[in-house]
Amino acid sequence: MGKIKIGYDVNLEIPNDFAQVIGCEVVPYNSLDELLNAFNKKELAAAFIPAGTLPYVSNPNIVSQALFRPTQKASLQTNFVSLKEITLEEVKNSSIGRVNKGCTTSFWAPLLCLMEVLPKNTLLNFHNTEGFKDLLFKTADGALGSSMVWNIILELNPTATDKVRQFLKKDGLPTPVIIANSLLPQAMINKINQFKSTDQKTFFNGFQKPDLRALEDFQSAINKAIHHFDIKVE
């Protein structure tokens, strides 16, 4: 029998010592749909996904939550940016960038902000990009009208960040989570929740038991956005 497999979204990265310490095999996925499909087929015992992917998972068993390396907390911040001066109300007339449909910081965060100012059923123009840096670069080049960019990406790419205007931020967003099925033993879950990495370059260098209250609050807010903008979750 081979090692237990844990899939992960490549945009999130995974510590370079995770597989060895935990005693598993890690499998990268460029597509969230492919990652969730493999998980549902039990080709994977677990999946490391953005918290914003949870609406696409039926009855997710959340067993762990990542710690953001710079703060060692289970929360994130993202900033609304654009090349030109723009108001939140004007965002609806622009192309809005996102990493993908499950991204906490670039898809759900702007929806949570925009539902406070835009009428119900407003049609928004989201465009997928090739990752966090591509999202920032396309916004800085004017290929996208606006986007919400994870603050660590802004900090790591000062040349592009200096080109854009930052006009709103949203913090307190949940970090990515690990969901599991019956193939992941409890002993490995316990090991994951005690894991601390020596990798100084990864975004997330540790895991803890999930903050289920914060995740429930986030999912409740997401559900309001889904209803407000009539988003098809499939």
PDB file of C-alpha atoms in Angstrom:
ATOM      1  CA  MET A   1       0.000   0.000   0.000  1.00  0.00           C
ATOM      2  CA  GLY A   2       1.357   3.416  -1.004  1.00  0.00           C
ATOM      3  CA  LYS A   3       1.621   6.518   1.116  1.00  0.00           C
ATOM      4  CA  ILE A   4      -1.475   8.498   1.993  1.00  0.00           C
ATOM      5  CA  LYS A   5      -1.961  11.269  -0.571  1.00  0.00           C
ATOM      6  CA  ILE A   6      -2.853  14.858   0.287  1.00  0.00           C
ATOM      7  CA  GLY A   7      -3.653  17.162  -2.616  1.00  0.00           C
ATOM      8  CA  TYR A   8      -3.148  20.902  -2.536  1.00  0.00           C
ATOM      9  CA  ASP A   9      -3.919  24.018  -4.542  1.00  0.00           C
ATOM     10  CA  VAL A  10      -0.610  25.159  -6.062  1.00  0.00           C
ATOM     11  CA  ASN A  11      -1.515  28.810  -5.473  1.00  0.00           C
ATOM     12  CA  LEU A  12      -1.320  28.184  -1.732  1.00  0.00           C
ATOM     13  CA  GLU A  13       1.986  26.279  -1.853  1.00  0.00           C
ATOM     14  CA  ILE A  14       2.809  23.741   0.857  1.00  0.00           C
ATOM     15  CA  PRO A  15       5.892  23.670   3.118  1.00  0.00           C
ATOM     16  CA  ASN A  16       8.798  21.799   1.559  1.00  0.00           C
ATOM     17  CA  ASP A  17       9.188  19.585   4.640  1.00  0.00           C
ATOM     18  CA  PHE A  18       5.472  18.795   5.103  1.00  0.00           C
ATOM     19  CA  ALA A  19       5.428  15.452   3.295  1.00  0.00           C
ATOM     20  CA  GLN A  20       8.506  14.107   5.069  1.00  0.00           C
ATOM     21  CA  VAL A  21       7.428  15.184   8.558  1.00  0.00           C
ATOM     22  CA  ILE A  22       3.822  14.037   8.185  1.00  0.00           C
ATOM     23  CA  GLY A  23       4.735  10.839   6.330  1.00  0.00           C
ATOM     24  CA  CYS A  24       2.486  11.361   3.309  1.00  0.00           C
ATOM     25  CA  GLU A  25       2.677  12.139  -0.391  1.00  0.00           C
ATOM     26  CA  VAL A  26       1.643  15.629  -1.505  1.00  0.00           C
ATOM     27  CA  VAL A  27       0.050  16.112  -4.921  1.00  0.00           C
ATOM     28  CA  PRO A  28      -0.133  19.575  -6.557  1.00  0.00           C
ATOM     29  CA  TYR A  29      -3.205  20.688  -8.515  1.00  0.00           C
ATOM     30  CA  ASN A  30      -3.504  23.724 -10.773  1.00  0.00           C
ATOM     31  CA  SER A  31      -7.280  23.282 -10.979  1.00  0.00           C
ATOM     32  CA  LEU A  32      -9.556  23.390  -7.944  1.00  0.00           C
ATOM     33  CA  ASP A  33     -12.158  21.372  -9.829  1.00  0.00           C
ATOM     34  CA  GLU A  34      -9.633  18.613 -10.506  1.00  0.00           C
ATOM     35  CA  LEU A  35      -8.468  18.692  -6.890  1.00  0.00           C
ATOM     36  CA  LEU A  36     -12.008  18.362  -5.523  1.00  0.00           C
ATOM     37  CA  ASN A  37     -12.856  15.677  -8.076  1.00  0.00           C
ATOM     38  CA  ALA A  38      -9.856  13.597  -6.983  1.00  0.00           C
ATOM     39  CA  PHE A  39     -10.801  14.117  -3.341  1.00  0.00           C
ATOM     40  CA  ASN A  40     -14.421  13.079  -3.954  1.00  0.00           C
ATOM     41  CA  LYS A  41     -13.234   9.933  -5.741  1.00  0.00           C
ATOM     42  CA  LYS A  42     -11.011   9.155  -2.729  1.00  0.00           C
ATOM     43  CA  GLU A  43      -7.900   9.312  -4.842  1.00  0.00           C
ATOM     44  CA  LEU A  44      -6.773  11.674  -2.071  1.00  0.00           C
ATOM     45  CA  ALA A  45      -7.204  11.307   1.672  1.00  0.00           C
ATOM     46  CA  ALA A  46      -7.254  15.060   2.197  1.00  0.00           C
ATOM     47  CA  ALA A  47      -7.109  18.364   0.336  1.00  0.00           C
ATOM     48  CA  PHE A  48      -5.483  21.662   1.273  1.00  0.00           C
ATOM     49  CA  ILE A  49      -7.805  24.321  -0.140  1.00  0.00           C
ATOM     50  CA  PRO A  50      -8.759  27.977   0.281  1.00  0.00           C
ATOM     51  CA  ALA A  51     -11.553  28.503   2.787  1.00  0.00           C
ATOM     52  CA  GLY A  52     -13.426  30.073  -0.120  1.00  0.00           C
ATOM     53  CA  THR A  53     -13.627  26.648  -1.757  1.00  0.00           C
ATOM     54  CA  LEU A  54     -15.853  25.246   1.005  1.00  0.00           C
ATOM     55  CA  PRO A  55     -19.141  26.243  -0.747  1.00  0.00           C
ATOM     56  CA  TYR A  56     -18.214  23.777  -3.493  1.00  0.00           C
ATOM     57  CA  VAL A  57     -17.740  20.872  -1.051  1.00  0.00           C
ATOM     58  CA  SER A  58     -20.666  18.836   0.238  1.00  0.00           C
ATOM     59  CA  ASN A  59     -20.543  18.525   4.049  1.00  0.00           C
ATOM     60  CA  PRO A  60     -16.812  19.212   4.332  1.00  0.00           C
ATOM     61  CA  ASN A  61     -14.934  17.564   7.188  1.00  0.00           C
ATOM     62  CA  ILE A  62     -12.548  20.360   8.142  1.00  0.00           C
ATOM     63  CA  VAL A  63      -9.724  18.879  10.189  1.00  0.00           C
ATOM     64  CA  SER A  64      -7.004  21.538  10.126  1.00  0.00           C
ATOM     65  CA  GLN A  65      -6.314  25.175   9.336  1.00  0.00           C
ATOM     66  CA  ALA A  66      -3.121  26.834   8.151  1.00  0.00           C
ATOM     67  CA  LEU A  67      -1.131  29.469  10.001  1.00  0.00           C
ATOM     68  CA  PHE A  68      -0.018  32.484   7.947  1.00  0.00           C
ATOM     69  CA  ARG A  69       3.766  32.611   8.349  1.00  0.00           C
ATOM     70  CA  PRO A  70       4.298  36.380   8.911  1.00  0.00           C
ATOM     71  CA  THR A  71       1.687  36.607  11.685  1.00  0.00           C
ATOM     72  CA  GLN A  72       1.302  33.000  12.884  1.00  0.00           C
ATOM     73  CA  LYS A  73      -2.449  33.589  12.860  1.00  0.00           C
ATOM     74  CA  ALA A  74      -5.328  31.911  11.022  1.00  0.00           C
ATOM     75  CA  SER A  75      -6.464  35.121   9.330  1.00  0.00           C
ATOM     76  CA  LEU A  76      -5.617  37.057   6.168  1.00  0.00           C
ATOM     77  CA  GLN A  77      -5.904  40.571   4.748  1.00  0.00           C
ATOM     78  CA  THR A  78      -6.592  41.602   1.159  1.00  0.00           C
ATOM     79  CA  ASN A  79      -6.636  45.042  -0.491  1.00  0.00           C
ATOM     80  CA  PHE A  80      -8.795  46.447  -3.290  1.00  0.00           C
ATOM     81  CA  VAL A  81      -6.500  47.975  -5.925  1.00  0.00           C
ATOM     82  CA  SER A  82      -6.762  49.571  -9.347  1.00  0.00           C
ATOM     83  CA  LEU A  83      -4.475  51.385 -11.745  1.00  0.00           C
ATOM     84  CA  LYS A  84      -6.712  54.453 -11.829  1.00  0.00           C
ATOM     85  CA  GLU A  85      -8.679  56.155  -9.114  1.00  0.00           C
ATOM     86  CA  ILE A  86     -11.982  54.348  -8.677  1.00  0.00           C
ATOM     87  CA  THR A  87     -14.758  54.094  -6.116  1.00  0.00           C
ATOM     88  CA  LEU A  88     -16.292  50.914  -4.800  1.00  0.00           C
ATOM     89  CA  GLU A  89     -19.528  51.720  -6.628  1.00  0.00           C
ATOM     90  CA  GLU A  90     -17.630  52.098  -9.905  1.00  0.00           C
ATOM     91  CA  VAL A  91     -16.045  48.656  -9.621  1.00  0.00           C
ATOM     92  CA  LYS A  92     -19.179  47.115 -11.130  1.00  0.00           C
ATOM     93  CA  ASN A  93     -18.309  48.770 -14.449  1.00  0.00           C
ATOM     94  CA  SER A  94     -14.773  47.393 -14.506  1.00  0.00           C
ATOM     95  CA  SER A  95     -13.257  44.003 -15.155  1.00  0.00           C
ATOM     96  CA  ILE A  96     -12.468  42.436 -11.777  1.00  0.00           C
ATOM     97  CA  GLY A  97      -9.593  40.002 -11.464  1.00  0.00           C
ATOM     98  CA  ARG A  98      -9.601  36.867  -9.354  1.00  0.00           C
ATOM     99  CA  VAL A  99      -7.336  33.848  -8.996  1.00  0.00           C
ATOM    100  CA  ASN A 100     -10.255  31.410  -9.272  1.00  0.00           C
ATOM    101  CA  LYS A 101     -13.807  30.829  -8.054  1.00  0.00           C
ATOM    102  CA  GLY A 102     -12.662  29.469  -4.704  1.00  0.00           C
ATOM    103  CA  CYS A 103     -10.178  32.183  -3.790  1.00  0.00           C
ATOM    104  CA  THR A 104     -10.890  33.718  -0.395  1.00  0.00           C
ATOM    105  CA  THR A 105      -8.946  36.930  -0.954  1.00  0.00           C
ATOM    106  CA  SER A 106      -9.635  37.684  -4.633  1.00  0.00           C
ATOM    107  CA  PHE A 107     -13.165  36.386  -5.214  1.00  0.00           C
ATOM    108  CA  TRP A 108     -15.193  36.143  -2.023  1.00  0.00           C
ATOM    109  CA  ALA A 109     -13.602  39.147  -0.321  1.00  0.00           C
ATOM    110  CA  PRO A 110     -14.600  41.617  -3.079  1.00  0.00           C
ATOM    111  CA  LEU A 111     -18.101  40.150  -3.125  1.00  0.00           C
ATOM    112  CA  LEU A 112     -18.402  40.665   0.624  1.00  0.00           C
ATOM    113  CA  CYS A 113     -17.325  44.282   0.195  1.00  0.00           C
ATOM    114  CA  LEU A 114     -19.441  44.994  -2.874  1.00  0.00           C
ATOM    115  CA  MET A 115     -22.692  43.572  -1.526  1.00  0.00           C
ATOM    116  CA  GLU A 116     -22.671  46.417   1.006  1.00  0.00           C
ATOM    117  CA  VAL A 117     -22.880  49.069  -1.709  1.00  0.00           C
ATOM    118  CA  LEU A 118     -24.304  47.476  -4.873  1.00  0.00           C
ATOM    119  CA  PRO A 119     -27.946  46.558  -5.526  1.00  0.00           C
ATOM    120  CA  LYS A 120     -29.089  42.961  -5.380  1.00  0.00           C
ATOM    121  CA  ASN A 121     -28.468  40.951  -8.570  1.00  0.00           C
ATOM    122  CA  THR A 122     -25.823  43.371  -9.854  1.00  0.00           C
ATOM    123  CA  LEU A 123     -23.907  41.599 -12.623  1.00  0.00           C
ATOM    124  CA  LEU A 124     -20.156  41.626 -12.014  1.00  0.00           C
ATOM    125  CA  ASN A 125     -17.424  40.971 -14.550  1.00  0.00           C
ATOM    126  CA  PHE A 126     -14.840  38.610 -12.990  1.00  0.00           C
ATOM    127  CA  HIS A 127     -11.828  37.314 -14.914  1.00  0.00           C
ATOM    128  CA  ASN A 128      -9.624  34.390 -13.851  1.00  0.00           C
ATOM    129  CA  THR A 129      -5.858  34.903 -13.770  1.00  0.00           C
ATOM    130  CA  GLU A 130      -2.829  32.622 -13.540  1.00  0.00           C
ATOM    131  CA  GLY A 131      -2.212  33.130  -9.831  1.00  0.00           C
ATOM    132  CA  PHE A 132      -1.661  35.788  -7.191  1.00  0.00           C
ATOM    133  CA  LYS A 133       1.241  37.560  -8.902  1.00  0.00           C
ATOM    134  CA  ASP A 134      -0.461  37.496 -12.295  1.00  0.00           C
ATOM    135  CA  LEU A 135      -3.526  39.055 -10.665  1.00  0.00           C
ATOM    136  CA  LEU A 136      -1.461  41.959  -9.355  1.00  0.00           C
ATOM    137  CA  PHE A 137       0.575  42.382 -12.540  1.00  0.00           C
ATOM    138  CA  LYS A 138      -2.502  42.456 -14.784  1.00  0.00           C
ATOM    139  CA  THR A 139      -4.116  45.054 -12.531  1.00  0.00           C
ATOM    140  CA  ALA A 140      -0.936  47.151 -12.454  1.00  0.00           C
ATOM    141  CA  ASP A 141      -0.733  46.994 -16.262  1.00  0.00           C
ATOM    142  CA  GLY A 142      -4.369  48.043 -16.665  1.00  0.00           C
ATOM    143  CA  ALA A 143      -5.447  44.752 -18.233  1.00  0.00           C
ATOM    144  CA  LEU A 144      -7.896  44.452 -15.323  1.00  0.00           C
ATOM    145  CA  GLY A 145      -9.932  47.328 -13.985  1.00  0.00           C
ATOM    146  CA  SER A 146      -9.637  46.324 -10.339  1.00  0.00           C
ATOM    147  CA  SER A 147      -8.927  43.410  -8.044  1.00  0.00           C
ATOM    148  CA  MET A 148      -8.450  42.471  -4.439  1.00  0.00           C
ATOM    149  CA  VAL A 149      -4.888  41.342  -3.850  1.00  0.00           C
ATOM    150  CA  TRP A 150      -3.599  39.464  -0.831  1.00  0.00           C
ATOM    151  CA  ASN A 151      -1.407  41.882   1.133  1.00  0.00           C
ATOM    152  CA  ILE A 152       1.614  39.528   1.205  1.00  0.00           C
ATOM    153  CA  ILE A 153       1.633  39.615  -2.617  1.00  0.00           C
ATOM    154  CA  LEU A 154       1.607  43.411  -2.545  1.00  0.00           C
ATOM    155  CA  GLU A 155       4.527  43.398  -0.113  1.00  0.00           C
ATOM    156  CA  LEU A 156       6.577  40.931  -2.168  1.00  0.00           C
ATOM    157  CA  ASN A 157       6.091  42.798  -5.466  1.00  0.00           C
ATOM    158  CA  PRO A 158       6.786  46.487  -4.712  1.00  0.00           C
ATOM    159  CA  THR A 159       7.339  47.597  -8.338  1.00  0.00           C
ATOM    160  CA  ALA A 160       3.857  46.518  -9.399  1.00  0.00           C
ATOM    161  CA  THR A 161       2.322  47.604  -6.089  1.00  0.00           C
ATOM    162  CA  ASP A 162       3.700  51.117  -6.510  1.00  0.00           C
ATOM    163  CA  LYS A 163       1.723  51.436  -9.759  1.00  0.00           C
ATOM    164  CA  VAL A 164      -1.697  50.743  -8.255  1.00  0.00           C
ATOM    165  CA  ARG A 165      -3.978  52.704  -5.961  1.00  0.00           C
ATOM    166  CA  GLN A 166      -5.202  50.933  -2.840  1.00  0.00           C
ATOM    167  CA  PHE A 167      -8.658  52.080  -1.824  1.00  0.00           C
ATOM    168  CA  LEU A 168     -10.051  49.492   0.570  1.00  0.00           C
ATOM    169  CA  LYS A 169      -8.860  46.586   2.660  1.00  0.00           C
ATOM    170  CA  LYS A 170     -10.595  43.631   4.265  1.00  0.00           C
ATOM    171  CA  ASP A 171      -9.004  41.652   7.046  1.00  0.00           C
ATOM    172  CA  GLY A 172     -10.061  38.799   9.302  1.00  0.00           C
ATOM    173  CA  LEU A 173     -10.453  36.412   6.372  1.00  0.00           C
ATOM    174  CA  PRO A 174      -9.822  32.742   7.232  1.00  0.00           C
ATOM    175  CA  THR A 175      -6.660  30.998   6.150  1.00  0.00           C
ATOM    176  CA  PRO A 176      -6.819  27.839   4.001  1.00  0.00           C
ATOM    177  CA  VAL A 177      -8.049  24.586   5.488  1.00  0.00           C
ATOM    178  CA  ILE A 178      -7.467  20.877   5.145  1.00  0.00           C
ATOM    179  CA  ILE A 179     -10.549  18.765   4.494  1.00  0.00           C
ATOM    180  CA  ALA A 180     -10.385  15.007   4.963  1.00  0.00           C
ATOM    181  CA  ASN A 181     -12.260  11.829   4.194  1.00  0.00           C
ATOM    182  CA  SER A 182     -12.166   8.426   5.873  1.00  0.00           C
ATOM    183  CA  LEU A 183      -8.759   7.605   4.361  1.00  0.00           C
ATOM    184  CA  LEU A 184      -6.953  10.085   6.629  1.00  0.00           C
ATOM    185  CA  PRO A 185      -6.260   8.505  10.032  1.00  0.00           C
ATOM    186  CA  GLN A 186      -6.811  10.491  13.217  1.00  0.00           C
ATOM    187  CA  ALA A 187      -3.167  10.021  14.178  1.00  0.00           C
ATOM    188  CA  MET A 188      -2.111  11.859  11.019  1.00  0.00           C
ATOM    189  CA  ILE A 189      -4.637  14.636  11.660  1.00  0.00           C
ATOM    190  CA  ASN A 190      -3.126  15.109  15.122  1.00  0.00           C
ATOM    191  CA  LYS A 191       0.349  15.217  13.596  1.00  0.00           C
ATOM    192  CA  ILE A 192      -0.706  17.820  11.033  1.00  0.00           C
ATOM    193  CA  ASN A 193      -2.195  20.038  13.748  1.00  0.00           C
ATOM    194  CA  GLN A 194       1.143  20.050  15.568  1.00  0.00           C
ATOM    195  CA  PHE A 195       3.201  20.657  12.425  1.00  0.00           C
ATOM    196  CA  LYS A 196       5.578  23.617  12.314  1.00  0.00           C
ATOM    197  CA  SER A 197       7.788  24.023   9.264  1.00  0.00           C
ATOM    198  CA  THR A 198      11.344  25.262   8.928  1.00  0.00           C
ATOM    199  CA  ASP A 199      10.486  26.514   5.411  1.00  0.00           C
ATOM    200  CA  GLN A 200      10.970  30.286   5.494  1.00  0.00           C
ATOM    201  CA  LYS A 201       9.592  30.946   2.008  1.00  0.00           C
ATOM    202  CA  THR A 202       6.181  29.298   2.105  1.00  0.00           C
ATOM    203  CA  PHE A 203       3.068  31.362   2.805  1.00  0.00           C
ATOM    204  CA  PHE A 204       1.849  28.943   5.474  1.00  0.00           C
ATOM    205  CA  ASN A 205       4.370  27.264   7.764  1.00  0.00           C
ATOM    206  CA  GLY A 206       2.146  25.501  10.278  1.00  0.00           C
ATOM    207  CA  PHE A 207      -1.267  24.057  11.024  1.00  0.00           C
ATOM    208  CA  GLN A 208      -3.649  24.016  13.956  1.00  0.00           C
ATOM    209  CA  LYS A 209      -7.100  22.735  14.817  1.00  0.00           C
ATOM    210  CA  PRO A 210      -9.594  24.704  12.697  1.00  0.00           C
ATOM    211  CA  ASP A 211     -11.312  27.777  14.093  1.00  0.00           C
ATOM    212  CA  LEU A 212     -14.761  26.427  13.273  1.00  0.00           C
ATOM    213  CA  ARG A 213     -16.603  29.467  14.631  1.00  0.00           C
ATOM    214  CA  ALA A 214     -14.686  31.846  12.345  1.00  0.00           C
ATOM    215  CA  LEU A 215     -15.132  29.491   9.407  1.00  0.00           C
ATOM    216  CA  GLU A 216     -18.877  29.240  10.051  1.00  0.00           C
ATOM    217  CA  ASP A 217     -19.136  33.036  10.192  1.00  0.00           C
ATOM    218  CA  PHE A 218     -17.239  33.302   6.919  1.00  0.00           C
ATOM    219  CA  GLN A 219     -19.459  30.722   5.230  1.00  0.00           C
ATOM    220  CA  SER A 220     -22.540  32.563   6.495  1.00  0.00           C
ATOM    221  CA  ALA A 221     -21.235  35.790   4.944  1.00  0.00           C
ATOM    222  CA  ILE A 222     -20.476  33.933   1.710  1.00  0.00           C
ATOM    223  CA  ASN A 223     -24.032  32.597   1.609  1.00  0.00           C
ATOM    224  CA  LYS A 224     -25.341  36.156   1.838  1.00  0.00           C
ATOM    225  CA  ALA A 225     -23.114  37.170  -1.082  1.00  0.00           C
ATOM    226  CA  ILE A 226     -24.274  34.151  -3.091  1.00  0.00           C
ATOM    227  CA  HIS A 227     -27.886  35.213  -2.544  1.00  0.00           C
ATOM    228  CA  HIS A 228     -27.203  38.906  -3.150  1.00  0.00           C
ATOM    229  CA  PHE A 229     -25.438  38.401  -6.474  1.00  0.00           C
ATOM    230  CA  ASP A 230     -27.284  35.238  -7.490  1.00  0.00           C
ATOM    231  CA  ILE A 231     -24.047  33.265  -7.834  1.00  0.00           C
ATOM    232  CA  LYS A 232     -24.286  29.717  -9.127  1.00  0.00           C
ATOM    233  CA  VAL A 233     -22.174  27.495  -6.861  1.00  0.00           C
ATOM    234  CA  GLU A 234     -21.405  24.302  -8.761  1.00  0.00           C
TER     235      GLU A 234
END
